[in-house]
């Protein structure tokens, strides 16, 4: 269960990270901005709030994968989720390294 929660949390943070400027899904917020403003935080604006929407997507997807995919192919079916979760882990590590290198007042490179 802990691995499920950890992978799900990192998946959510990975989706958040991938939607930031100059990342793979940076055009996706253009679509999300067509939704009412109250949906912006859970879809792309808040690194914590994204767990409410993307966590549901992750959990439902995992249910269907484990319920309907042959056990031999579960790992393959989870590859997109694991890759996005790895992105989330790398983002957390990257922010931690930048924090330790530059302190709390970290400024983005220009």
mmCIF file with all atom_site columns, C-alpha atoms in Angstrom:
data_model
loop_
_atom_site.group_PDB
_atom_site.id
_atom_site.type_symbol
_atom_site.label_atom_id
_atom_site.label_alt_id
_atom_site.label_comp_id
_atom_site.label_asym_id
_atom_site.label_entity_id
_atom_site.label_seq_id
_atom_site.pdbx_PDB_ins_code
_atom_site.Cartn_x
_atom_site.Cartn_y
_atom_site.Cartn_z
_atom_site.occupancy
_atom_site.B_iso_or_equiv
_atom_site.pdbx_formal_charge
_atom_site.auth_seq_id
_atom_site.auth_comp_id
_atom_site.auth_asym_id
_atom_site.auth_atom_id
_atom_site.pdbx_PDB_model_num
ATOM 1   C CA . UNK A 1 1   ? 0.000   0.000   0.000   1.00 0.00 ? 1   UNK A CA 1
ATOM 2   C CA . UNK A 1 2   ? 2.863   2.391   0.791   1.00 0.00 ? 2   UNK A CA 1
ATOM 3   C CA . UNK A 1 3   ? 4.344   1.839   -2.661  1.00 0.00 ? 3   UNK A CA 1
ATOM 4   C CA . UNK A 1 4   ? 0.957   2.597   -4.238  1.00 0.00 ? 4   UNK A CA 1
ATOM 5   C CA . UNK A 1 5   ? 0.586   5.850   -2.286  1.00 0.00 ? 5   UNK A CA 1
ATOM 6   C CA . UNK A 1 6   ? 4.200   6.883   -2.970  1.00 0.00 ? 6   UNK A CA 1
ATOM 7   C CA . UNK A 1 7   ? 3.954   6.098   -6.683  1.00 0.00 ? 7   UNK A CA 1
ATOM 8   C CA . UNK A 1 8   ? 0.598   7.891   -6.861  1.00 0.00 ? 8   UNK A CA 1
ATOM 9   C CA . UNK A 1 9   ? 1.958   10.972  -5.101  1.00 0.00 ? 9   UNK A CA 1
ATOM 10  C CA . UNK A 1 10  ? 4.973   11.087  -7.375  1.00 0.00 ? 10  UNK A CA 1
ATOM 11  C CA . UNK A 1 11  ? 2.717   10.563  -10.403 1.00 0.00 ? 11  UNK A CA 1
ATOM 12  C CA . UNK A 1 12  ? 0.651   13.589  -9.348  1.00 0.00 ? 12  UNK A CA 1
ATOM 13  C CA . UNK A 1 13  ? 3.742   15.715  -8.777  1.00 0.00 ? 13  UNK A CA 1
ATOM 14  C CA . UNK A 1 14  ? 5.190   14.487  -12.061 1.00 0.00 ? 14  UNK A CA 1
ATOM 15  C CA . UNK A 1 15  ? 2.064   15.611  -13.931 1.00 0.00 ? 15  UNK A CA 1
ATOM 16  C CA . UNK A 1 16  ? 2.333   18.984  -12.182 1.00 0.00 ? 16  UNK A CA 1
ATOM 17  C CA . UNK A 1 17  ? 6.001   19.287  -13.155 1.00 0.00 ? 17  UNK A CA 1
ATOM 18  C CA . UNK A 1 18  ? 5.461   18.216  -16.774 1.00 0.00 ? 18  UNK A CA 1
ATOM 19  C CA . UNK A 1 19  ? 2.883   21.001  -17.223 1.00 0.00 ? 19  UNK A CA 1
ATOM 20  C CA . UNK A 1 20  ? 5.306   23.752  -16.187 1.00 0.00 ? 20  UNK A CA 1
ATOM 21  C CA . UNK A 1 21  ? 6.834   26.140  -18.719 1.00 0.00 ? 21  UNK A CA 1
ATOM 22  C CA . UNK A 1 22  ? 9.293   24.493  -21.144 1.00 0.00 ? 22  UNK A CA 1
ATOM 23  C CA . UNK A 1 23  ? 8.409   20.953  -20.035 1.00 0.00 ? 23  UNK A CA 1
ATOM 24  C CA . UNK A 1 24  ? 6.812   18.179  -22.116 1.00 0.00 ? 24  UNK A CA 1
ATOM 25  C CA . UNK A 1 25  ? 3.145   19.057  -21.445 1.00 0.00 ? 25  UNK A CA 1
ATOM 26  C CA . UNK A 1 26  ? 3.559   22.835  -21.115 1.00 0.00 ? 26  UNK A CA 1
ATOM 27  C CA . UNK A 1 27  ? 0.752   23.471  -23.636 1.00 0.00 ? 27  UNK A CA 1
ATOM 28  C CA . UNK A 1 28  ? -1.797  21.487  -21.612 1.00 0.00 ? 28  UNK A CA 1
ATOM 29  C CA . UNK A 1 29  ? -2.604  24.394  -19.233 1.00 0.00 ? 29  UNK A CA 1
ATOM 30  C CA . UNK A 1 30  ? -3.907  26.311  -22.261 1.00 0.00 ? 30  UNK A CA 1
ATOM 31  C CA . UNK A 1 31  ? -6.651  23.676  -22.490 1.00 0.00 ? 31  UNK A CA 1
ATOM 32  C CA . UNK A 1 32  ? -7.222  23.642  -18.717 1.00 0.00 ? 32  UNK A CA 1
ATOM 33  C CA . UNK A 1 33  ? -7.663  27.433  -18.648 1.00 0.00 ? 33  UNK A CA 1
ATOM 34  C CA . UNK A 1 34  ? -10.857 26.967  -20.657 1.00 0.00 ? 34  UNK A CA 1
ATOM 35  C CA . UNK A 1 35  ? -12.327 25.267  -17.567 1.00 0.00 ? 35  UNK A CA 1
ATOM 36  C CA . UNK A 1 36  ? -13.743 27.358  -14.701 1.00 0.00 ? 36  UNK A CA 1
ATOM 37  C CA . UNK A 1 37  ? -11.050 28.951  -12.488 1.00 0.00 ? 37  UNK A CA 1
ATOM 38  C CA . UNK A 1 38  ? -11.876 26.703  -9.506  1.00 0.00 ? 38  UNK A CA 1
ATOM 39  C CA . UNK A 1 39  ? -10.512 23.713  -11.494 1.00 0.00 ? 39  UNK A CA 1
ATOM 40  C CA . UNK A 1 40  ? -7.135  25.319  -12.278 1.00 0.00 ? 40  UNK A CA 1
ATOM 41  C CA . UNK A 1 41  ? -5.406  24.422  -9.006  1.00 0.00 ? 41  UNK A CA 1
ATOM 42  C CA . UNK A 1 42  ? -6.290  20.706  -9.063  1.00 0.00 ? 42  UNK A CA 1
ATOM 43  C CA . UNK A 1 43  ? -5.417  20.421  -12.752 1.00 0.00 ? 43  UNK A CA 1
ATOM 44  C CA . UNK A 1 44  ? -2.123  22.307  -13.030 1.00 0.00 ? 44  UNK A CA 1
ATOM 45  C CA . UNK A 1 45  ? -1.495  25.270  -10.709 1.00 0.00 ? 45  UNK A CA 1
ATOM 46  C CA . UNK A 1 46  ? -0.781  23.777  -7.274  1.00 0.00 ? 46  UNK A CA 1
ATOM 47  C CA . UNK A 1 47  ? 1.786   21.040  -6.588  1.00 0.00 ? 47  UNK A CA 1
ATOM 48  C CA . UNK A 1 48  ? -0.271  19.746  -3.663  1.00 0.00 ? 48  UNK A CA 1
ATOM 49  C CA . UNK A 1 49  ? -3.767  20.315  -5.072  1.00 0.00 ? 49  UNK A CA 1
ATOM 50  C CA . UNK A 1 50  ? -3.048  18.250  -8.188  1.00 0.00 ? 50  UNK A CA 1
ATOM 51  C CA . UNK A 1 51  ? -3.352  15.118  -6.072  1.00 0.00 ? 51  UNK A CA 1
ATOM 52  C CA . UNK A 1 52  ? -7.111  15.619  -5.828  1.00 0.00 ? 52  UNK A CA 1
ATOM 53  C CA . UNK A 1 53  ? -7.671  15.241  -9.580  1.00 0.00 ? 53  UNK A CA 1
ATOM 54  C CA . UNK A 1 54  ? -4.621  13.354  -10.849 1.00 0.00 ? 54  UNK A CA 1
ATOM 55  C CA . UNK A 1 55  ? -4.704  11.038  -7.819  1.00 0.00 ? 55  UNK A CA 1
ATOM 56  C CA . UNK A 1 56  ? -8.185  9.919   -8.845  1.00 0.00 ? 56  UNK A CA 1
ATOM 57  C CA . UNK A 1 57  ? -6.978  9.357   -12.427 1.00 0.00 ? 57  UNK A CA 1
ATOM 58  C CA . UNK A 1 58  ? -4.024  7.327   -11.101 1.00 0.00 ? 58  UNK A CA 1
ATOM 59  C CA . UNK A 1 59  ? -6.161  5.237   -8.718  1.00 0.00 ? 59  UNK A CA 1
ATOM 60  C CA . UNK A 1 60  ? -8.856  4.434   -11.293 1.00 0.00 ? 60  UNK A CA 1
ATOM 61  C CA . UNK A 1 61  ? -6.216  3.568   -13.904 1.00 0.00 ? 61  UNK A CA 1
ATOM 62  C CA . UNK A 1 62  ? -4.456  1.257   -11.463 1.00 0.00 ? 62  UNK A CA 1
ATOM 63  C CA . UNK A 1 63  ? -7.734  -0.467  -10.668 1.00 0.00 ? 63  UNK A CA 1
ATOM 64  C CA . UNK A 1 64  ? -8.429  -1.176  -14.337 1.00 0.00 ? 64  UNK A CA 1
ATOM 65  C CA . UNK A 1 65  ? -4.858  -2.266  -15.020 1.00 0.00 ? 65  UNK A CA 1
ATOM 66  C CA . UNK A 1 66  ? -4.840  -4.735  -12.129 1.00 0.00 ? 66  UNK A CA 1
ATOM 67  C CA . UNK A 1 67  ? -8.384  -5.928  -12.773 1.00 0.00 ? 67  UNK A CA 1
ATOM 68  C CA . UNK A 1 68  ? -8.304  -6.399  -16.550 1.00 0.00 ? 68  UNK A CA 1
ATOM 69  C CA . UNK A 1 69  ? -4.684  -6.790  -17.647 1.00 0.00 ? 69  UNK A CA 1
ATOM 70  C CA . UNK A 1 70  ? -3.015  -10.183 -17.530 1.00 0.00 ? 70  UNK A CA 1
ATOM 71  C CA . UNK A 1 71  ? -0.461  -10.328 -14.680 1.00 0.00 ? 71  UNK A CA 1
ATOM 72  C CA . UNK A 1 72  ? 2.355   -10.822 -17.202 1.00 0.00 ? 72  UNK A CA 1
ATOM 73  C CA . UNK A 1 73  ? 1.649   -7.386  -18.721 1.00 0.00 ? 73  UNK A CA 1
ATOM 74  C CA . UNK A 1 74  ? 0.934   -5.269  -15.640 1.00 0.00 ? 74  UNK A CA 1
ATOM 75  C CA . UNK A 1 75  ? 4.463   -3.850  -15.562 1.00 0.00 ? 75  UNK A CA 1
ATOM 76  C CA . UNK A 1 76  ? 4.206   -2.858  -19.232 1.00 0.00 ? 76  UNK A CA 1
ATOM 77  C CA . UNK A 1 77  ? 0.784   -1.280  -18.694 1.00 0.00 ? 77  UNK A CA 1
ATOM 78  C CA . UNK A 1 78  ? 2.207   0.781   -15.833 1.00 0.00 ? 78  UNK A CA 1
ATOM 79  C CA . UNK A 1 79  ? 5.167   2.196   -17.773 1.00 0.00 ? 79  UNK A CA 1
ATOM 80  C CA . UNK A 1 80  ? 3.500   5.584   -18.482 1.00 0.00 ? 80  UNK A CA 1
ATOM 81  C CA . UNK A 1 81  ? 2.576   5.946   -14.800 1.00 0.00 ? 81  UNK A CA 1
ATOM 82  C CA . UNK A 1 82  ? 6.060   4.973   -13.620 1.00 0.00 ? 82  UNK A CA 1
ATOM 83  C CA . UNK A 1 83  ? 7.749   7.381   -16.035 1.00 0.00 ? 83  UNK A CA 1
ATOM 84  C CA . UNK A 1 84  ? 5.610   10.277  -14.816 1.00 0.00 ? 84  UNK A CA 1
ATOM 85  C CA . UNK A 1 85  ? 6.226   9.199   -11.200 1.00 0.00 ? 85  UNK A CA 1
ATOM 86  C CA . UNK A 1 86  ? 9.966   9.176   -11.914 1.00 0.00 ? 86  UNK A CA 1
ATOM 87  C CA . UNK A 1 87  ? 9.614   12.720  -13.209 1.00 0.00 ? 87  UNK A CA 1
ATOM 88  C CA . UNK A 1 88  ? 8.005   13.673  -9.899  1.00 0.00 ? 88  UNK A CA 1
ATOM 89  C CA . UNK A 1 89  ? 10.816  12.064  -7.913  1.00 0.00 ? 89  UNK A CA 1
ATOM 90  C CA . UNK A 1 90  ? 13.457  13.801  -10.034 1.00 0.00 ? 90  UNK A CA 1
ATOM 91  C CA . UNK A 1 91  ? 11.665  17.133  -9.580  1.00 0.00 ? 91  UNK A CA 1
ATOM 92  C CA . UNK A 1 92  ? 11.698  16.724  -5.792  1.00 0.00 ? 92  UNK A CA 1
ATOM 93  C CA . UNK A 1 93  ? 15.383  15.762  -5.799  1.00 0.00 ? 93  UNK A CA 1
ATOM 94  C CA . UNK A 1 94  ? 16.209  18.661  -8.131  1.00 0.00 ? 94  UNK A CA 1
ATOM 95  C CA . UNK A 1 95  ? 14.450  21.149  -5.867  1.00 0.00 ? 95  UNK A CA 1
ATOM 96  C CA . UNK A 1 96  ? 16.199  19.716  -2.802  1.00 0.00 ? 96  UNK A CA 1
ATOM 97  C CA . UNK A 1 97  ? 19.620  20.015  -4.444  1.00 0.00 ? 97  UNK A CA 1
ATOM 98  C CA . UNK A 1 98  ? 18.911  23.593  -5.515  1.00 0.00 ? 98  UNK A CA 1
ATOM 99  C CA . UNK A 1 99  ? 17.741  24.387  -1.995  1.00 0.00 ? 99  UNK A CA 1
ATOM 100 C CA . UNK A 1 100 ? 20.936  23.032  -0.447  1.00 0.00 ? 100 UNK A CA 1
ATOM 101 C CA . UNK A 1 101 ? 23.102  24.781  -3.041  1.00 0.00 ? 101 UNK A CA 1
ATOM 102 C CA . UNK A 1 102 ? 21.415  28.172  -2.920  1.00 0.00 ? 102 UNK A CA 1
ATOM 103 C CA . UNK A 1 103 ? 19.362  28.264  0.244   1.00 0.00 ? 103 UNK A CA 1
ATOM 104 C CA . UNK A 1 104 ? 15.707  29.101  0.550   1.00 0.00 ? 104 UNK A CA 1
ATOM 105 C CA . UNK A 1 105 ? 16.026  32.247  -1.576  1.00 0.00 ? 105 UNK A CA 1
ATOM 106 C CA . UNK A 1 106 ? 16.631  30.252  -4.754  1.00 0.00 ? 106 UNK A CA 1
ATOM 107 C CA . UNK A 1 107 ? 16.169  32.342  -7.893  1.00 0.00 ? 107 UNK A CA 1
ATOM 108 C CA . UNK A 1 108 ? 15.513  30.707  -11.232 1.00 0.00 ? 108 UNK A CA 1
ATOM 109 C CA . UNK A 1 109 ? 18.364  31.017  -13.747 1.00 0.00 ? 109 UNK A CA 1
ATOM 110 C CA . UNK A 1 110 ? 17.723  33.637  -16.404 1.00 0.00 ? 110 UNK A CA 1
#
